[in-house]
XYZ file of C-alpha atoms in Angstrom:
574
model
C -3.100 -29.100 -16.736
C -1.968 -29.336 -13.119
C -1.655 -26.253 -10.922
C 2.155 -26.589 -11.064
C 2.090 -26.741 -14.868
C -0.193 -23.709 -14.937
C 2.199 -21.611 -12.846
C 5.097 -22.626 -15.068
C 3.165 -21.686 -18.203
C 2.098 -18.214 -17.068
C 4.180 -15.397 -18.503
C 5.963 -13.345 -15.858
C 5.902 -10.129 -17.875
C 3.288 -7.803 -16.423
C 0.399 -6.237 -18.280
C 0.106 -2.603 -17.242
C -2.593 -1.626 -19.719
C -5.226 -1.350 -16.925
C -7.934 -2.870 -19.145
C -10.035 -3.834 -16.133
C -11.714 -1.428 -13.734
C -12.194 -1.148 -9.983
C -15.245 0.087 -8.123
C -15.178 2.271 -5.050
C -15.365 0.092 -1.923
C -17.771 1.219 0.805
C -17.996 0.247 4.457
C -19.624 1.406 7.672
C -17.524 -0.296 10.355
C -14.084 0.236 8.897
C -11.903 -0.114 5.828
C -8.352 -1.115 4.986
C -6.779 -0.105 1.680
C -3.322 -1.476 0.945
C -1.135 -2.904 -1.801
C -1.645 -6.514 -0.635
C -5.031 -8.247 -0.170
C -3.710 -10.539 2.570
C -2.477 -7.521 4.509
C -5.907 -5.911 4.226
C -7.407 -9.018 5.779
C -4.914 -8.862 8.656
C -6.045 -5.334 9.442
C -9.730 -6.220 9.158
C -9.336 -9.075 11.621
C -8.140 -6.592 14.233
C -11.029 -4.222 13.495
C -13.465 -7.116 13.945
C -11.878 -7.965 17.295
C -12.583 -4.447 18.557
C -9.273 -2.817 17.717
C -9.182 0.652 16.235
C -7.513 2.102 13.136
C -4.098 2.340 14.833
C -4.148 -1.282 16.024
C -5.274 -2.468 12.588
C -2.642 -0.353 10.836
C 0.173 -2.077 12.724
C -1.308 -5.505 11.919
C -1.490 -4.469 8.250
C 2.105 -3.225 8.293
C 3.381 -6.470 9.799
C 1.546 -8.510 7.175
C 2.957 -6.268 4.439
C 6.453 -7.010 5.749
C 5.715 -10.669 5.023
C 3.848 -10.346 1.722
C 5.797 -7.452 0.182
C 9.316 -7.526 1.686
C 10.715 -6.039 -1.520
C 9.110 -2.759 -0.436
C 9.066 -2.705 3.347
C 10.246 -4.434 6.473
C 11.205 -4.071 10.109
C 14.723 -3.282 8.948
C 13.278 0.008 7.652
C 11.342 3.065 8.798
C 7.774 4.328 8.931
C 5.799 7.548 9.410
C 2.280 7.727 10.856
C -0.561 10.246 10.849
C -3.433 9.404 13.174
C -6.764 11.235 13.183
C -8.656 11.106 16.477
C -12.343 11.596 15.817
C -12.960 12.224 19.531
C -10.432 15.071 19.651
C -10.851 16.219 16.019
C -7.065 16.324 15.881
C -4.279 14.956 13.674
C -1.210 13.447 15.366
C 2.143 12.651 13.752
C 4.721 10.009 14.677
C 8.203 10.055 13.145
C 9.458 6.470 13.028
C 12.631 7.150 11.066
C 16.066 6.080 12.256
C 19.270 8.011 12.822
C 22.832 7.676 11.574
C 25.284 5.797 13.823
C 26.961 7.925 16.492
C 30.449 7.188 15.103
C 29.679 7.940 11.457
C 30.970 11.265 10.112
C 31.709 12.744 6.709
C 35.448 12.559 7.413
C 35.232 8.851 8.234
C 33.282 8.144 5.055
C 35.943 9.931 3.019
C 38.645 7.928 4.787
C 36.797 4.751 3.769
C 37.046 5.857 0.147
C 33.426 6.932 -0.275
C 33.506 9.917 -2.610
C 30.801 11.819 -4.438
C 27.545 13.183 -3.065
C 26.004 10.104 -1.432
C 26.746 6.806 0.259
C 26.265 3.972 -2.264
C 22.926 2.214 -1.850
C 24.422 -1.183 -0.993
C 27.220 0.053 1.239
C 26.236 -0.828 4.813
C 27.220 2.599 6.050
C 23.964 3.667 4.366
C 22.060 1.770 7.075
C 20.399 4.076 9.578
C 18.913 2.597 12.748
C 15.711 0.762 11.720
C 12.886 2.793 13.225
C 9.833 0.743 12.275
C 9.555 -1.589 15.278
C 9.655 1.175 17.874
C 7.131 3.151 15.810
C 4.792 0.130 15.600
C 4.832 -0.277 19.366
C 4.463 3.470 19.939
C 1.496 3.586 17.535
C -0.272 0.902 19.569
C 0.578 2.581 22.882
C -0.204 6.184 21.881
C -3.188 5.714 19.571
C -4.422 2.138 19.987
C -7.693 1.055 21.554
C -6.237 -1.054 24.355
C -8.766 -3.743 23.416
C -6.453 -6.087 21.508
C -3.179 -7.610 22.637
C 0.211 -7.446 20.986
C -0.120 -11.169 20.265
C -3.384 -10.594 18.409
C -1.925 -7.749 16.355
C 1.082 -9.874 15.300
C -0.920 -13.076 14.775
C -1.812 -12.804 11.075
C 1.703 -11.829 10.027
C 3.222 -14.738 11.925
C 0.677 -17.141 10.423
C 1.503 -15.928 6.906
C 5.247 -16.134 7.527
C 5.176 -19.632 9.047
C 2.538 -21.293 6.867
C 3.404 -19.453 3.666
C 1.423 -17.318 1.230
C 1.104 -17.065 -2.571
C 3.246 -14.221 -3.909
C 1.414 -11.511 -5.876
C 2.284 -10.531 -9.442
C 3.850 -7.099 -9.043
C 5.640 -8.197 -5.884
C 7.112 -11.186 -7.724
C 8.328 -8.905 -10.492
C 10.040 -6.581 -7.997
C 11.514 -9.532 -6.109
C 13.021 -10.948 -9.282
C 14.748 -7.639 -10.051
C 16.508 -7.799 -6.669
C 17.472 -11.482 -6.762
C 21.114 -10.768 -7.627
C 21.404 -8.062 -4.949
C 20.101 -10.417 -2.255
C 22.662 -13.040 -3.224
C 25.639 -10.691 -3.470
C 25.080 -8.191 -0.637
C 24.622 -10.585 2.265
C 25.872 -14.029 3.256
C 22.285 -14.688 4.358
C 20.614 -13.700 1.081
C 19.014 -17.120 0.602
C 16.830 -16.404 3.626
C 14.838 -14.084 1.366
C 14.768 -16.459 -1.625
C 12.868 -19.632 -2.469
C 15.205 -22.500 -3.319
C 17.846 -19.918 -4.184
C 15.607 -17.891 -6.490
C 13.070 -15.091 -6.234
C 9.575 -16.561 -5.888
C 7.327 -16.360 -8.924
C 3.761 -15.129 -8.897
C 1.517 -17.704 -7.253
C 4.345 -19.639 -5.632
C 4.214 -20.178 -1.876
C 6.806 -18.254 0.136
C 7.556 -19.018 3.782
C 9.552 -16.732 6.070
C 10.080 -18.652 9.350
C 12.999 -16.524 10.505
C 10.901 -13.377 10.267
C 8.168 -15.102 12.276
C 10.792 -15.936 14.919
C 11.782 -12.253 15.095
C 8.128 -11.231 15.423
C 7.724 -13.641 18.347
C 10.783 -12.124 20.013
C 9.177 -8.683 19.773
C 5.886 -9.990 21.169
C 7.736 -11.508 24.116
C 10.147 -8.681 24.913
C 8.675 -5.565 23.323
C 11.159 -3.134 21.807
C 14.004 -4.951 23.603
C 13.246 -7.938 21.395
C 14.571 -5.909 18.473
C 16.844 -3.174 19.807
C 18.621 -5.495 22.264
C 19.341 -9.206 22.339
C 20.148 -11.525 19.451
C 18.422 -9.410 16.770
C 20.375 -6.256 17.641
C 23.612 -8.250 17.837
C 22.972 -9.795 14.416
C 22.381 -6.339 12.912
C 25.622 -4.960 14.349
C 27.645 -8.064 13.439
C 26.566 -7.858 9.811
C 27.220 -4.135 9.480
C 30.614 -4.380 11.179
C 31.585 -7.304 8.932
C 31.319 -4.993 5.919
C 33.044 -1.953 7.395
C 30.034 -0.239 8.924
C 30.096 1.673 12.196
C 26.723 0.972 13.824
C 26.855 -0.115 17.473
C 24.541 -1.802 19.937
C 24.248 1.542 21.704
C 22.908 3.145 18.502
C 20.096 0.586 18.432
C 19.350 0.642 22.147
C 19.064 4.445 22.287
C 16.696 4.810 19.335
C 13.248 6.287 19.942
C 10.410 7.386 17.682
C 9.279 10.994 18.012
C 5.766 12.326 18.490
C 5.822 15.560 16.498
C 3.434 18.326 15.492
C 2.134 17.688 11.953
C 2.407 20.461 9.394
C -0.460 21.640 7.222
C -1.716 24.270 4.836
C -5.223 25.621 4.472
C -6.515 25.240 0.947
C -9.090 28.004 1.230
C -10.370 27.530 -2.303
C -12.029 24.270 -1.212
C -12.378 24.888 2.548
C -10.057 22.048 3.511
C -6.680 21.603 5.169
C -4.060 19.122 3.987
C -1.758 17.515 6.567
C 1.729 16.054 6.299
C 4.451 14.845 8.665
C 7.102 17.532 9.262
C 10.762 17.283 8.218
C 12.873 15.219 8.072
C 10.058 13.948 5.803
C 9.393 15.576 2.432
C 5.702 16.302 3.031
C 6.720 19.966 3.053
C 7.274 19.702 -0.719
C 3.628 18.768 -1.336
C 2.398 21.664 0.819
C 4.695 24.154 -0.907
C 3.512 23.109 -4.373
C -0.134 23.287 -3.322
C 0.411 26.700 -1.740
C 2.027 28.031 -4.908
C -0.912 26.806 -7.004
C -3.353 28.404 -4.582
C -1.541 31.730 -4.835
C -1.695 31.633 -8.642
C -5.476 31.313 -8.389
C -5.914 33.886 -5.632
C -3.884 36.445 -7.593
C -6.046 35.748 -10.665
C -2.956 34.896 -12.691
C -4.886 31.789 -13.664
C -8.596 30.947 -13.384
C -9.756 28.307 -10.938
C -8.285 24.888 -11.630
C -11.917 23.739 -11.887
C -11.986 25.306 -15.345
C -8.934 23.456 -16.720
C -9.141 20.297 -18.771
C -7.732 17.507 -16.640
C -4.206 16.488 -17.678
C -4.124 19.105 -20.426
C -0.717 20.597 -21.189
C -1.641 23.923 -19.543
C -2.764 22.161 -16.379
C 0.253 19.843 -16.189
C 2.632 22.732 -16.860
C 1.357 24.564 -13.775
C 1.735 21.500 -11.557
C 5.185 20.663 -12.904
C 6.505 24.179 -12.387
C 5.025 24.434 -8.897
C 6.606 21.131 -7.913
C 9.999 22.079 -9.332
C 10.014 25.189 -7.147
C 8.842 23.151 -4.159
C 11.550 20.508 -4.645
C 14.215 23.212 -4.886
C 13.138 24.505 -1.485
C 12.825 20.992 -0.107
C 16.357 20.078 -1.108
C 17.648 23.199 0.580
C 15.658 23.170 3.817
C 14.532 19.608 4.633
C 16.798 18.039 7.201
C 16.667 16.776 10.772
C 15.131 19.675 12.754
C 17.151 18.596 15.790
C 20.261 19.736 13.942
C 19.069 22.833 12.127
C 16.054 25.067 12.463
C 13.711 24.809 9.485
C 11.636 27.939 8.745
C 8.403 26.014 8.112
C 6.071 28.820 9.146
C 7.786 31.267 6.803
C 7.992 28.752 3.952
C 4.241 28.123 4.146
C 3.273 31.779 4.591
C 1.121 33.501 1.962
C 3.844 36.105 1.499
C 6.544 33.584 0.636
C 4.302 31.359 -1.479
C 3.129 34.413 -3.409
C 6.724 35.337 -4.226
C 7.476 31.808 -5.372
C 4.361 31.708 -7.540
C 5.517 34.808 -9.392
C 8.469 32.809 -10.734
C 6.149 30.626 -12.803
C 6.020 31.564 -16.453
C 2.644 30.488 -17.799
C 4.040 30.122 -21.311
C 7.322 28.276 -20.804
C 9.305 26.066 -18.452
C 11.754 27.682 -16.068
C 15.182 26.418 -17.102
C 16.976 27.528 -13.945
C 15.128 26.681 -10.724
C 16.710 27.817 -7.464
C 15.607 27.576 -3.868
C 14.128 30.655 -2.240
C 14.922 32.490 0.997
C 11.912 32.713 3.299
C 13.810 34.616 6.001
C 14.015 37.832 3.972
C 17.825 37.862 3.753
C 8.275 7.240 -6.013
C 9.774 1.128 -3.207
C 7.593 1.653 -0.276
C 4.188 0.601 0.973
C 1.483 3.079 1.814
C -1.843 2.041 3.300
C -4.672 3.582 5.246
C -7.175 2.270 7.795
C -10.382 3.689 9.244
C -12.647 2.383 12.002
C -16.244 2.576 13.211
C -15.356 5.255 15.773
C -14.418 7.630 12.937
C -10.642 7.422 13.471
C -8.149 7.086 10.635
C -4.522 6.014 10.344
C -2.410 7.085 7.384
C 0.674 4.871 7.401
C 3.789 4.539 5.243
C 6.508 1.923 5.668
C 9.679 1.379 3.652
C 13.115 -0.182 3.142
C 13.904 2.612 0.635
C 15.289 1.091 -2.609
C 13.438 -2.187 -2.912
C 15.016 -4.477 -0.328
C 17.108 -1.555 0.926
C 20.733 -2.641 1.134
C 19.656 -6.219 0.431
C 21.637 -7.318 3.493
C 19.976 -9.742 5.952
C 21.151 -10.079 9.569
C 21.741 -13.736 10.433
C 18.616 -15.703 11.449
C 16.395 -12.592 11.465
C 14.449 -12.785 8.187
C 14.510 -9.105 7.153
C 16.738 -6.800 5.130
C 18.333 -3.579 6.337
C 17.277 -0.240 4.863
C 19.604 2.221 3.117
C 18.054 5.555 4.112
C 21.499 6.989 4.827
C 22.017 7.147 1.053
C 19.796 10.243 1.164
C 22.355 12.254 3.117
C 24.224 14.820 1.032
C 27.983 14.317 1.462
C 28.876 17.978 1.276
C 30.264 19.955 4.191
C 27.869 22.679 5.276
C 24.826 21.323 3.442
C 21.767 21.182 5.753
C 21.331 17.501 4.914
C 24.998 16.557 5.330
C 25.590 13.440 7.390
C 26.267 13.859 11.111
C 26.277 11.421 14.031
C 22.752 10.463 15.180
C 21.142 12.612 12.502
C 18.050 11.664 10.529
C 18.359 12.030 6.726
C 15.987 13.699 4.249
C 13.206 11.143 4.104
C 10.995 10.482 1.103
C 8.117 8.567 2.733
C 5.081 10.688 3.614
C 1.496 9.857 4.656
C -1.191 12.510 4.255
C -4.678 13.502 5.402
C -7.326 16.069 4.501
C -9.681 17.657 7.021
C -12.599 20.015 6.528
C -12.449 23.565 7.860
C -14.405 22.484 10.959
C -11.771 19.842 11.801
C -13.805 16.849 10.658
C -11.939 14.243 8.628
C -12.297 14.392 4.852
C -9.814 11.752 3.653
C -6.781 9.707 4.616
C -4.505 9.068 1.653
C -1.005 8.712 0.274
C 1.031 7.760 -2.775
C 4.211 5.735 -2.335
C 7.362 5.770 -4.421
C 10.459 7.807 -3.530
C 10.399 11.373 -4.817
C 7.110 10.655 -6.592
C 5.274 10.903 -3.289
C 4.672 14.661 -2.932
C 3.900 14.758 -6.654
C 1.355 11.982 -6.203
C -0.165 13.763 -3.210
C -0.643 16.933 -5.230
C -2.154 15.198 -8.259
C -4.513 12.965 -6.274
C -5.595 15.860 -4.033
C -6.480 17.994 -7.054
C -8.236 15.055 -8.739
C -10.493 14.763 -5.699
C -11.121 18.422 -4.963
C -11.053 20.196 -8.341
C -12.172 17.489 -10.758
C -14.717 15.786 -8.482
C -13.325 12.332 -9.156
C -14.338 9.535 -6.850
C -11.567 7.931 -4.802
C -10.892 5.181 -7.335
C -10.892 7.514 -10.334
C -8.487 9.845 -8.515
C -6.002 6.977 -8.277
C -6.637 5.546 -11.752
C -5.902 8.793 -13.611
C -2.548 8.913 -15.465
C 0.204 10.852 -13.691
C 3.453 12.632 -14.342
C 6.645 12.395 -12.310
C 9.438 14.937 -12.466
C 12.915 13.789 -11.558
C 14.515 16.628 -9.592
C 18.262 16.818 -9.081
C 18.250 15.339 -5.598
C 21.720 13.854 -5.278
C 24.049 16.612 -6.351
C 24.202 18.909 -3.380
C 23.394 22.566 -3.840
C 23.557 22.488 -7.642
C 20.036 23.295 -8.842
C 20.937 23.896 -12.494
C 20.483 20.368 -13.824
C 17.520 19.981 -16.139
C 14.742 17.815 -14.740
C 13.058 15.157 -16.859
C 9.279 14.927 -16.805
C 8.104 11.320 -17.030
C 4.610 11.080 -18.500
C 2.482 7.998 -17.916
C 0.908 6.072 -20.741
C -2.650 7.348 -21.095
C -1.778 11.022 -21.487
C -2.184 11.939 -25.144
C 0.634 12.393 -27.642
C -0.679 15.887 -28.335
C -0.280 16.883 -24.687
C 3.230 15.434 -24.635
C 4.193 17.463 -27.696
C 2.674 20.623 -26.212
C 4.700 20.127 -23.027
C 7.829 19.794 -25.146
C 6.884 23.019 -26.932
C 6.698 24.697 -23.502
C 10.309 23.689 -22.897
C 9.845 20.555 -20.789
C 12.082 17.534 -21.259
C 9.481 14.788 -21.545
C 9.736 10.999 -21.619
C 6.768 8.625 -22.049
C 6.696 5.682 -19.621
C 4.833 2.475 -20.499
C 4.516 -1.108 -19.251
C 5.896 -2.236 -15.863
C 7.967 0.949 -15.631
C 4.697 2.686 -14.752
C 5.638 1.767 -11.184
C 7.569 5.054 -11.421
C 4.274 6.847 -10.769
C 3.725 5.280 -7.362
C 0.900 3.287 -5.844
C -1.684 5.071 -3.752
C -4.580 4.364 -1.433
C -7.462 6.592 -0.314
C -10.238 6.304 2.247
C -12.749 9.141 2.239
C -15.426 9.917 4.810
C -18.720 10.123 2.941
C -20.986 13.045 3.758
C -24.574 11.754 3.644
C -28.093 12.706 4.751
C -28.518 9.682 7.017
C -25.879 10.904 9.467
C -24.503 7.365 9.446
C -20.789 6.824 9.174
C -19.852 5.587 5.689
C -16.339 5.171 4.353
C -15.373 5.055 0.642
C -12.042 3.584 -0.440
C -9.931 3.177 -3.544
C -6.717 1.272 -4.235
C -4.169 1.937 -6.943
C -4.265 -0.304 -10.033
C -0.462 0.003 -10.202
C -0.276 -2.286 -7.155
C -1.360 -5.811 -6.227
C -3.786 -4.750 -3.538
C -7.321 -3.584 -3.033
C -9.589 -1.930 -0.497
C -11.648 -4.114 1.799
C -14.140 -3.259 4.508
C -17.067 -4.376 6.585
């Protein structure tokens, strides 16, 4: 049988039974854990050349744009957490884009857009792509200065020009978006292979994307936010009734912001997230509520619970539902409205929220509180031999985003503007040059003395804070190693995120295959609306990566990494 005949004979339906196992990957010089093996290698090449975790993270991100464009791309956004071992400090970079200056709620209504959100494939859902500026800012602010821009872009360009074999899960996602790519953009074939989505193992080339990368190498941010690339973006959006201008692109800048965190005193660690407009606040709220339940002795330590038992899952589900209710009310662009983060994360407020949890039944009416007294993304993480870490998340939003490709550019445009709430007076209502509620969130854990514990994240829309909470607890309360913490079956609640201020809709709890039928029935008995998810739909539960700093007697730096079996990737180090 020839190689071509073999590829034709292989079934394209994916096996998500996880019958194989993965070992923890260790390294002393550095590690990269991502959803694509070829992207891991791109990052490692930079580490070997003397670059640090930030330099290698950008190289990894660029390679992911090539090898997993159905999840991320330079037409999208990214968020970055960087841990400086020298300063014992966590830094946060917001690489999300803003709405066009001419786009208002009134104009959307005049265009005939009704309801609570901009449709995913309407090009008015395109916010300014923030990724490229954030890549360059990451190198400038956190990079080593020892590797050039050309070196950082090299592997991605080589993959795009010479081609690469498409991975299984990526091929499956690509195939699901084949129709969208054809119908949304006149340039859809630029992201297809002979007019079709590439199959697993087939070679995909992306020469137009390589050309765009070279333009950025040559001209820096002006190679994207000015010139032919910017013009192609605006021409495409205008051709379909959108209002983005060249000025919107030219004026965009990433923002260096103060990360937010909560001390988890029960384990002497602190968990870090990017601040709003990202939804990392949701993860911190849920964790804070669980901590208050234990501190008040309403429940014993989570150490004593059976992992993924109905009693344990009930507590996490209810904490997250309360956290999402607050997130939907308060998360917005802080440049447009003050967000009471300090009050939301205070012991006093979290204690009050925890008292709303009924240990014996699900709360059927979850509302946001008042602290003022009146899951299609890539996540990866990189560490280096200096002890630094970069927690990085990069996304188009829904698969290929809008599915629209600017002419001769080789990337699709995101649809993050679909996360605005089209309701006058809502904190997350669309306004000119406003950033929307953003789902993508990287995370880190530090010890009480400021030393790094772990760099981690779980991708996948509104699954992300839920994944953060579950993986964090797997590591800290159930003493799982980094691979086990990712392997363990998860749940995902679907909060009512697109219907404005209405918090009365019942949320469905998706339960991953691997959690017992008895537990599912017990959750139903507690009043939860439960649905079992099997097969390829297990992508609902996100794909995570973890790198943990190993504490050892030799005082030698050792990293331990895991990579989610729900993705195509792995962890790789040296």
